[in-house]
Short mmCIF file of C-alpha atoms and ligand atoms in Angstrom, two decimals:
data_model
loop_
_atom_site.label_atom_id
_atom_site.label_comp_id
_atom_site.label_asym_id
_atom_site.label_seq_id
_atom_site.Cartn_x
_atom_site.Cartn_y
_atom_site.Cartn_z
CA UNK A 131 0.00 0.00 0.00
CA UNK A 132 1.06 3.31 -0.79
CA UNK A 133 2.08 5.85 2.08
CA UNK A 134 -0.33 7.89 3.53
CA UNK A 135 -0.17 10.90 5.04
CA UNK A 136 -2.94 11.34 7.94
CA UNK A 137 -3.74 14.69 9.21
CA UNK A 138 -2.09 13.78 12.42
CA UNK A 139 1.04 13.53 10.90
CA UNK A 140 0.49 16.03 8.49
CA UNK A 141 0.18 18.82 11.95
CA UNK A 142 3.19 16.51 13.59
CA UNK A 143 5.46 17.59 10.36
CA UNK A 144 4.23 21.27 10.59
CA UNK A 145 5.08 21.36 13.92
CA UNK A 146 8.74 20.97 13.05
CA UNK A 147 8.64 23.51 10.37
CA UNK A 148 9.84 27.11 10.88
CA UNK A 149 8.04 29.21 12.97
CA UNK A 150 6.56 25.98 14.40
CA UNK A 151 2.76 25.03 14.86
CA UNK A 152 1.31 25.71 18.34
CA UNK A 153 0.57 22.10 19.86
CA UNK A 154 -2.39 24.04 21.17
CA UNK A 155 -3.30 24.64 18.04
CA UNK A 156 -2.66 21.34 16.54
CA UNK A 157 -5.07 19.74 19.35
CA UNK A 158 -7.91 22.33 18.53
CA UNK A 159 -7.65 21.52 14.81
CA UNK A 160 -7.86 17.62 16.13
CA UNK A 161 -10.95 18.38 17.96
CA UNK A 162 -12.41 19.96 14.21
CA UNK A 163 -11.43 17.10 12.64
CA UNK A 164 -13.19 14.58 15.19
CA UNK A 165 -16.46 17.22 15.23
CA UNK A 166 -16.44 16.53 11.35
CA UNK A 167 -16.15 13.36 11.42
CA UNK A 168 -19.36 13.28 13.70
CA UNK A 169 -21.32 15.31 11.54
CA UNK A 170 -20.07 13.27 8.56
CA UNK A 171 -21.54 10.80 10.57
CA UNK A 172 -24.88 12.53 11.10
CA UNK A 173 -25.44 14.21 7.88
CA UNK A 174 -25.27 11.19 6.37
CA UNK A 175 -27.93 9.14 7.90
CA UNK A 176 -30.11 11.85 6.64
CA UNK A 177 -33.56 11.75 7.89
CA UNK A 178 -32.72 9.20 9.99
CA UNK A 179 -30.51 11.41 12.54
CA UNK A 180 -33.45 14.08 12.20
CA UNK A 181 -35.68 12.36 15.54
CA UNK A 182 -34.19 14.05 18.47
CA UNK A 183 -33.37 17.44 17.28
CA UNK A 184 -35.87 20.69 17.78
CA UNK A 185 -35.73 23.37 15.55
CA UNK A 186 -36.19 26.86 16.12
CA UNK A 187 -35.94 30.33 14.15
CA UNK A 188 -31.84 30.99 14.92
CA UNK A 189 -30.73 34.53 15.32
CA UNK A 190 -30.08 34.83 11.58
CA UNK A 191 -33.95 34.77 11.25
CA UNK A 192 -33.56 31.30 9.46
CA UNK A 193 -35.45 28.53 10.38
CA UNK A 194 -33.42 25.57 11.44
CA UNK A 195 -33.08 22.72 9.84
CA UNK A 196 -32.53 19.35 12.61
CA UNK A 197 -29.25 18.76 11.38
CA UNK A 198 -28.51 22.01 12.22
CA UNK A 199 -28.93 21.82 15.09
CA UNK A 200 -27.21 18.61 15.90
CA UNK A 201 -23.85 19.51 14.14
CA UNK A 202 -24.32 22.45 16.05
CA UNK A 203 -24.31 20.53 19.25
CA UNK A 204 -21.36 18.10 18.14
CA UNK A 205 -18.86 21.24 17.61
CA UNK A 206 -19.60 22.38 21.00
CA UNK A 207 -19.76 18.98 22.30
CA UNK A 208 -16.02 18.06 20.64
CA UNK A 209 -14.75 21.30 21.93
CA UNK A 210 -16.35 22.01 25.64
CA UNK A 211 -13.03 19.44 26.95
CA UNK A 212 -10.37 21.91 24.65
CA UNK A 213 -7.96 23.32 27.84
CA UNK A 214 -6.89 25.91 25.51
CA UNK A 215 -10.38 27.44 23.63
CA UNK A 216 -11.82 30.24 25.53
CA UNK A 217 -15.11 30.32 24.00
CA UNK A 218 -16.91 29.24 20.59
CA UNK A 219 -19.30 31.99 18.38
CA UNK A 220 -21.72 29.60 16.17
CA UNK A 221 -24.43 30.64 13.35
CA UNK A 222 -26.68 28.92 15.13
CA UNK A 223 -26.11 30.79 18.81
CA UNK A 224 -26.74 34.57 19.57
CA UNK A 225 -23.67 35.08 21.50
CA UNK A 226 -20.34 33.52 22.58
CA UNK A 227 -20.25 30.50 24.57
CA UNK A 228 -17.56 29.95 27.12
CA UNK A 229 -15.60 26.60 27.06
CA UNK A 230 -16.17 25.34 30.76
CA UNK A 231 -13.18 23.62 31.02
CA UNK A 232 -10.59 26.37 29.28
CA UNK A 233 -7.11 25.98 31.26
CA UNK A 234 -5.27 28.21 28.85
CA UNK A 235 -7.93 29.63 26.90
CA UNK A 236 -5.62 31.01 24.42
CA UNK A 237 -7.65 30.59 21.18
CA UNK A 238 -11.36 31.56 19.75
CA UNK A 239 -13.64 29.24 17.52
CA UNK A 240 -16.28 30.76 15.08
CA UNK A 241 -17.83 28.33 12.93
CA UNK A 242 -20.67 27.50 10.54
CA UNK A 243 -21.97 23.97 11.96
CA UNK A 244 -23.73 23.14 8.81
CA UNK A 245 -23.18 25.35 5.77
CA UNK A 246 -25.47 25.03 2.74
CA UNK A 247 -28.14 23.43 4.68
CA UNK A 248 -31.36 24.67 2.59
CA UNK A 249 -29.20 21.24 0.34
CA UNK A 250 -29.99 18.96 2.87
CA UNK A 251 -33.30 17.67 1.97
CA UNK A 252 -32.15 17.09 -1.62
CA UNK A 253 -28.91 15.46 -0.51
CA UNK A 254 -26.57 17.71 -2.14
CA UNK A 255 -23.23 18.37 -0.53
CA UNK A 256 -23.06 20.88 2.58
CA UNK A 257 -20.08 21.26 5.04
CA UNK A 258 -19.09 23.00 8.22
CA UNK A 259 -16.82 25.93 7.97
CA UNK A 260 -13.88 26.96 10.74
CA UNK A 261 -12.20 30.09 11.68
CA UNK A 262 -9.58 29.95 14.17
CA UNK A 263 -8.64 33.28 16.37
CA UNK A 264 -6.34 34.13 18.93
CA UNK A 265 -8.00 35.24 22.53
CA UNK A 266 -7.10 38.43 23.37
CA UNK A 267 -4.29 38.29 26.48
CA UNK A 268 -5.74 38.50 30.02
CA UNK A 269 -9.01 37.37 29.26
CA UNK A 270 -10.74 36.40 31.87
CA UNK A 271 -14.75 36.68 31.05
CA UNK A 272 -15.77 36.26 27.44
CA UNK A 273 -17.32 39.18 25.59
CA UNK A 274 -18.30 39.40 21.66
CA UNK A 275 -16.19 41.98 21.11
CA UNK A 276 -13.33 39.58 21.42
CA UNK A 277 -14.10 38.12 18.24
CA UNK A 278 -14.18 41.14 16.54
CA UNK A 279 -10.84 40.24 14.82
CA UNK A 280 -10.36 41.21 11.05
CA UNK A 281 -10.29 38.13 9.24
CA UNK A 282 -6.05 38.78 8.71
CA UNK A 283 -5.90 37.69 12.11
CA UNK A 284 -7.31 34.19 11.53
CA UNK A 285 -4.37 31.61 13.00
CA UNK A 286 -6.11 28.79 10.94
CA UNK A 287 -9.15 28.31 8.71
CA UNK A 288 -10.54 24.91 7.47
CA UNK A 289 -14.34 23.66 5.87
CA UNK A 290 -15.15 20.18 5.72
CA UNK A 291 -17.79 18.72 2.60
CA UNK A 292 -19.97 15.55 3.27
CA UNK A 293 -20.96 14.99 -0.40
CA UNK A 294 -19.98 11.84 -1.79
CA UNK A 295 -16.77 11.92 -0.32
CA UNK A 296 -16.08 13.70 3.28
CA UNK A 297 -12.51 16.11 2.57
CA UNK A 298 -11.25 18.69 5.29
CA UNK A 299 -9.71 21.93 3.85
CA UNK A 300 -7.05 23.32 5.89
CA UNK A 301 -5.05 26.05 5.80
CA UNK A 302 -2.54 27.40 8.86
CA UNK A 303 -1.44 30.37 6.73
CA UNK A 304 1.12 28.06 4.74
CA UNK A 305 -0.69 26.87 1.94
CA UNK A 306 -4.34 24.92 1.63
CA UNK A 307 -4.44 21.60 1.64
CA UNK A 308 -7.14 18.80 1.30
CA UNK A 309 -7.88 15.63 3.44
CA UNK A 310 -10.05 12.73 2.51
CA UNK A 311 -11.92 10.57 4.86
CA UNK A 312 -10.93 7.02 4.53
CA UNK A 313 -14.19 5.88 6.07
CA UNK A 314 -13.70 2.14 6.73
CA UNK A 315 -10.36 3.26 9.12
CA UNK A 316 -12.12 6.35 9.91
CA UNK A 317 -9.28 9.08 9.21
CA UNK A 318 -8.66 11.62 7.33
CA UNK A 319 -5.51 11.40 5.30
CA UNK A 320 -3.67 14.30 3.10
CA UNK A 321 -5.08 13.72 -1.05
CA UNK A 322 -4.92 17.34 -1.94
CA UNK A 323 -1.62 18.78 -0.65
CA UNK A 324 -1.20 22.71 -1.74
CA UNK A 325 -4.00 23.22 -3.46
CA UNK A 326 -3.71 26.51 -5.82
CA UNK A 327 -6.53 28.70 -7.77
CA UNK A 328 -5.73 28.21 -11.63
CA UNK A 329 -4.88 32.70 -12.18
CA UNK A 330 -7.62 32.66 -14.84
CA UNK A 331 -11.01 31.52 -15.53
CA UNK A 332 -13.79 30.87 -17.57
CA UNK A 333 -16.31 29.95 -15.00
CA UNK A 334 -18.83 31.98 -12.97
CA UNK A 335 -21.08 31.16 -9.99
CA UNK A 336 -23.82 33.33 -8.52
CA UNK A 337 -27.23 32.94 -7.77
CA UNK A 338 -28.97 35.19 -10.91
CA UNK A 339 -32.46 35.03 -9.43
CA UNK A 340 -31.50 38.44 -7.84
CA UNK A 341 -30.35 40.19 -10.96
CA UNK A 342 -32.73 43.09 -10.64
CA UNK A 343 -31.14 43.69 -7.36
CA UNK A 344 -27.22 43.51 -8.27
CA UNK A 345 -25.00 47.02 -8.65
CA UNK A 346 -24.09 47.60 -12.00
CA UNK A 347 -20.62 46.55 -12.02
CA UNK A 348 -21.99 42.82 -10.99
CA UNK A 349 -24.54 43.43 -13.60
CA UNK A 350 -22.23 44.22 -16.55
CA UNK A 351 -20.02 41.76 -15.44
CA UNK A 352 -22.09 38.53 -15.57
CA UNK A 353 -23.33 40.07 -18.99
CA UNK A 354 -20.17 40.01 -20.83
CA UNK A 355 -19.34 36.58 -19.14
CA UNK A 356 -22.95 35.39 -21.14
CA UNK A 357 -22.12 36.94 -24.01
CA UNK A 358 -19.26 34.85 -24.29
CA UNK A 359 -17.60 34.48 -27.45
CA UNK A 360 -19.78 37.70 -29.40
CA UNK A 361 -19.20 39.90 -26.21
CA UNK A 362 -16.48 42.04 -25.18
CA UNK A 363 -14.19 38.83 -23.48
CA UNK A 364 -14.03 37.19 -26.74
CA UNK A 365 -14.58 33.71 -24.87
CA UNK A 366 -17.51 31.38 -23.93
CA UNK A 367 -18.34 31.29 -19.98
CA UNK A 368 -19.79 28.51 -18.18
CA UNK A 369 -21.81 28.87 -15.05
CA UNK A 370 -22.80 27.07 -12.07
CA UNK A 371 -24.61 27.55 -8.69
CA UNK A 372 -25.04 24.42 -5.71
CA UNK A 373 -26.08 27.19 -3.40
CA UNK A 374 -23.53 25.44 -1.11
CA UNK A 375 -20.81 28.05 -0.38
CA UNK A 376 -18.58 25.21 0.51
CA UNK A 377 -18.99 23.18 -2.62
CA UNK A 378 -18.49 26.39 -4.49
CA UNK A 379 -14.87 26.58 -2.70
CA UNK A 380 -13.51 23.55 -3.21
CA UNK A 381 -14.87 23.40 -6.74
CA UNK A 382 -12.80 26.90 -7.48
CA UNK A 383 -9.77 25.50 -5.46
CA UNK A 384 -9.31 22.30 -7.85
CA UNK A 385 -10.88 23.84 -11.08
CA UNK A 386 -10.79 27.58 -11.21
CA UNK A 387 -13.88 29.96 -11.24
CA UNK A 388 -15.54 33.23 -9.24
CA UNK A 389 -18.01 32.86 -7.02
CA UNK A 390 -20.25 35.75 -6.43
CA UNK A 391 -22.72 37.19 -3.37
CA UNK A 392 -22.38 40.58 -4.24
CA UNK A 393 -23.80 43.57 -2.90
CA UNK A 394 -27.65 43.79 -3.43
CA UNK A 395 -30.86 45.64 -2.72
CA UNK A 396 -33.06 42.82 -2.20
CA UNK A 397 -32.96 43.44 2.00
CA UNK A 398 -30.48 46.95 2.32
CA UNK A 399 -30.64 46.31 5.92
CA UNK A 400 -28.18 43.61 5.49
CA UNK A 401 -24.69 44.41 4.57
CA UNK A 402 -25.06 41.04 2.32
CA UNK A 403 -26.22 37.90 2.02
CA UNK A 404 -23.46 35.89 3.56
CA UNK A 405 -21.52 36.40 7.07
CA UNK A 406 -18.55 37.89 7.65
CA UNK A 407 -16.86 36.17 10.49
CA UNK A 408 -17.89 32.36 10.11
CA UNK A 409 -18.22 32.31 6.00
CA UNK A 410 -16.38 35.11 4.73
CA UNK A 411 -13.46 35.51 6.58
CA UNK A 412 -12.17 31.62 6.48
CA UNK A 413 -12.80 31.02 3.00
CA UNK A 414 -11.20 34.28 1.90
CA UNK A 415 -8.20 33.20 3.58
CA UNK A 416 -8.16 29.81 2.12
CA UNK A 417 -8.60 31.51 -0.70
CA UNK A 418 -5.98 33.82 -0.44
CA UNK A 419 -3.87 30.99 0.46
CA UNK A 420 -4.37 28.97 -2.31
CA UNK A 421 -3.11 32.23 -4.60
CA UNK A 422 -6.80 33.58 -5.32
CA UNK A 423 -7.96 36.61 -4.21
CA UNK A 424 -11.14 37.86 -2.26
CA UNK A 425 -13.00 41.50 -2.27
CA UNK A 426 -16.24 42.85 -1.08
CA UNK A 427 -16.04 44.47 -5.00
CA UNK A 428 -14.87 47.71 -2.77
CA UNK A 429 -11.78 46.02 -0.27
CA UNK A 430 -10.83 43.05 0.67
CA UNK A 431 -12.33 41.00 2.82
CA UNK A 432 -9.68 40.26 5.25
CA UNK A 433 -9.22 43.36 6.02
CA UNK A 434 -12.84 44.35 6.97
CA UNK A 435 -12.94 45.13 10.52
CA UNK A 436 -16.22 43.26 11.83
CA UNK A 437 -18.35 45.08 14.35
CA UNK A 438 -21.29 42.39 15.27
CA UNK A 439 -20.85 38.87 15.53
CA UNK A 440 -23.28 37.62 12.61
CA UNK A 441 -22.65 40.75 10.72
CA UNK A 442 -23.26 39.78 6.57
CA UNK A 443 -20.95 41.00 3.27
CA UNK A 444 -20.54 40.98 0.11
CA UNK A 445 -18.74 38.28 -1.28
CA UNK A 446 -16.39 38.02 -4.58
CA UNK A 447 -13.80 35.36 -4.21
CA UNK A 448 -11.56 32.99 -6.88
CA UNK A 449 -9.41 33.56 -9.17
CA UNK A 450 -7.47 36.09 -9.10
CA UNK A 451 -7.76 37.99 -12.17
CA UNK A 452 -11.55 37.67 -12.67
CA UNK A 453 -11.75 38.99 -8.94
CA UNK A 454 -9.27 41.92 -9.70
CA UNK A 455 -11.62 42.58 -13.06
CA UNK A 456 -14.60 42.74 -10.70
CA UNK A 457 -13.04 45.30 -8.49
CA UNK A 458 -11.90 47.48 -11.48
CA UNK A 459 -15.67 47.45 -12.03
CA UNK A 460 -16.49 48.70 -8.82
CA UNK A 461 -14.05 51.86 -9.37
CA UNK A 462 -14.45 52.78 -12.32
CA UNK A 463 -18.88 52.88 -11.02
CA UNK A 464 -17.70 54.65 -7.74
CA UNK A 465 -16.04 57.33 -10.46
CA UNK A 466 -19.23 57.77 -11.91
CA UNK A 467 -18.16 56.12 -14.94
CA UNK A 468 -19.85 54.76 -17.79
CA UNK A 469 -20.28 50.95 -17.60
CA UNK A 470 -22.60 50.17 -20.72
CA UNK A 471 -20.98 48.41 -23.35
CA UNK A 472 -21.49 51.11 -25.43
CA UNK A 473 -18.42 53.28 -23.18
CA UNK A 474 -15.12 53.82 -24.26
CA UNK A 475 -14.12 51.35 -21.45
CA UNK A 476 -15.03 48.26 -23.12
CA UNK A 477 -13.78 49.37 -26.64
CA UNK A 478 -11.56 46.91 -28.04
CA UNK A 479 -8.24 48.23 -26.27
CA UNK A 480 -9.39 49.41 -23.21
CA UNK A 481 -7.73 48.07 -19.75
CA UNK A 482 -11.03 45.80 -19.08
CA UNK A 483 -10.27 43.91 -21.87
CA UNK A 484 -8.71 40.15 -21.23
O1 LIG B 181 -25.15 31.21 3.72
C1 LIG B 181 -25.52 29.97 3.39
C2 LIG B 181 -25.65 29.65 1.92
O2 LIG B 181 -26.38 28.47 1.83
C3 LIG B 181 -24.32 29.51 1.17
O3 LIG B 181 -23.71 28.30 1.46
C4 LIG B 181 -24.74 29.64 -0.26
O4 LIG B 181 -23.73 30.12 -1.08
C5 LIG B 181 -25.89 30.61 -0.17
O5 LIG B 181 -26.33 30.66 1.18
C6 LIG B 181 -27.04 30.19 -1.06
O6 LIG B 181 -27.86 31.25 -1.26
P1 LIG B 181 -29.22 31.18 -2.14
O7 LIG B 181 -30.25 30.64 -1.20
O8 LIG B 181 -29.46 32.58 -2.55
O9 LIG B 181 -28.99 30.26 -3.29
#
């Protein structure tokens, strides 16, 4: 049998690399892995896991699904006996949760327990997404604003897919890299080691029922990617939409694409569709990490400084030079200028041409 690599001794080997991984941190991403392979577990007994679990409208205003709610429970379940996690933020809870039996409460969990989840009855892939903070020093009692961090301060990120294989993503700000679950041994062992975002792309996702609400610059954008070869890029696009941010990640991590939850009037109260500290934030710096890039159309993400826990953003991640395009788009409208395809912009040798 060929050697494999398990996550264990993927974190032992970064451990001895220079600067060194944090056993502490090491043990936390241990306790992700074992939460995922629980859900794993769950999700995919389907209805049949659904019995004991009672739903509720969570603080997004969603209405939970069961297996919400149990994944939920098996994060904070893997994690209460974590010496050195402070406290956990989850979609699914209004505010932080203190870990009772923190020692050395030197790191911060947010995470999506079940991302994608409106997939569940049609047994489509969904996942759980990770972001990993450092507490503040001194902490004693846990307060939101401790998790306030902009998403450049993430120590490690990681989302996990139960489709018809169960992967974990990880990144610990060297590189992204994809586990398998071997199911019959029950680990997780390395398949997809430094995982890069192809520059280009000819692939776009977004959900275009909400066209009449997008900005222009999202507007002209998906246009000239459907006009393919007769429009201004000169090349046929192809789209696609799971309505599972996770699937959309990992398919733009091994293929290439843009995925897109831009900025849109359809509720102005919210800053966007999709959250900034438990979606966001880790997959913009897996992203990142994988050599794609990742913008709110206007900055980039990372760099957003959050000011409420389940606070929502626009979204524009992938490859790099389809998400640079997009934000060129976004200036040039903030300048007032002309983005019909009738400008000067899009004549033949303007700069928004490929
Ligand atoms: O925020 C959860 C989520 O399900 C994402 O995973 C996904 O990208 C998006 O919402 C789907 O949105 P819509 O319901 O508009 O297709």
């Amino acid at each position: 049998m060929a050697h494999r690599v398990t996550l264990s001794a993927f974190l032992l080997n970064e451990r001895r690399k220079t600067p060194a991984l944090d056993p502490a941190l090491a043990g936390l991403i241990k306790d992700i892995e074992v939460a995922c392979k629980y859900i794993a577990a769950a999700v995919s007994r389907g209805k049949l896991a659904e019995a004991k679990a009672s739903t509720r409208i969570n603080i997004q205003g969603e209405e939970q699904k069961p297996l919400d709610v149990i994944a939920n429970e098996l994060v904070l379940q893997t994690c209460e006996s974590c010496e050195h996690l402070l406290g956990v933020v989850s979609e699914e809870l209004e505010g932080p949760y203190p870990i009772p039996e923190s020692r050395d409460g030197r790191y911060l969990l947010v995470y999506d327990p079940l991302d994608g989840s409106s997939n569940l009855d049609l047994n489509v892939t969904v996942g759980s997404i990770f972001s990993v903070l450092r507490a503040p020093e001194g902490v004693k009692e846990l307060k939101p604003e401790h998790f306030l961090q902009p998403g450049v301060s993430q120590v490690a990120a990681a989302f996990s897919l139960y489709g018809p294989s169960v992967m974990l993503v990880l990144t610990l700000g060297r590189g992204v890299h994809g586990f398998t679950l071997d199911r019959e041994v029950g680990t997780f062992f390395l398949t997809h080691p430094d995982l890069r975002i192809p520059e280009d792309t000819r692939e776009f996702a977004i959900n275009a029922s909400n066209e009449r609400f997008w900005e222009p610059p999202v507007r002209h954008y998906v246009e000239e990617c459907k006009l393919g070869k007769s429009g201004p890029r000169g090349v046929d696009f192809n789209m696609r939409w799971v309505a599972s941010m996770v699937a959309e990640v990992f398919r733009i991590l091994i293929r290439g694409g843009v995925f897109l939850y831009p900025r849109d009037t359809k509720d102005p109260s919210k800053g966007g569709r999709l959250r900034l500290l438990y979606e966001a934030n880790p997959m913009s710096l897996i992203v990142e990490q994988a050599g794609g890039a990742s913008s709110t159309g206007r900055e980039r993400i990372l760099e957003v400084q959050p000011t409420e826990l389940h606070q929502r953003i626009p979204v524009i991640l992938g490859s790099r030079n389809e998400v640079e395009r997009l934000v060129r788009y976004h200036q040039a409208y903030d300048r007032g200028e002309d983005l019909s395809f009738k400008s000067p912009l899009f004549a033949s040798r303007s700069i928004y041409k490929s």
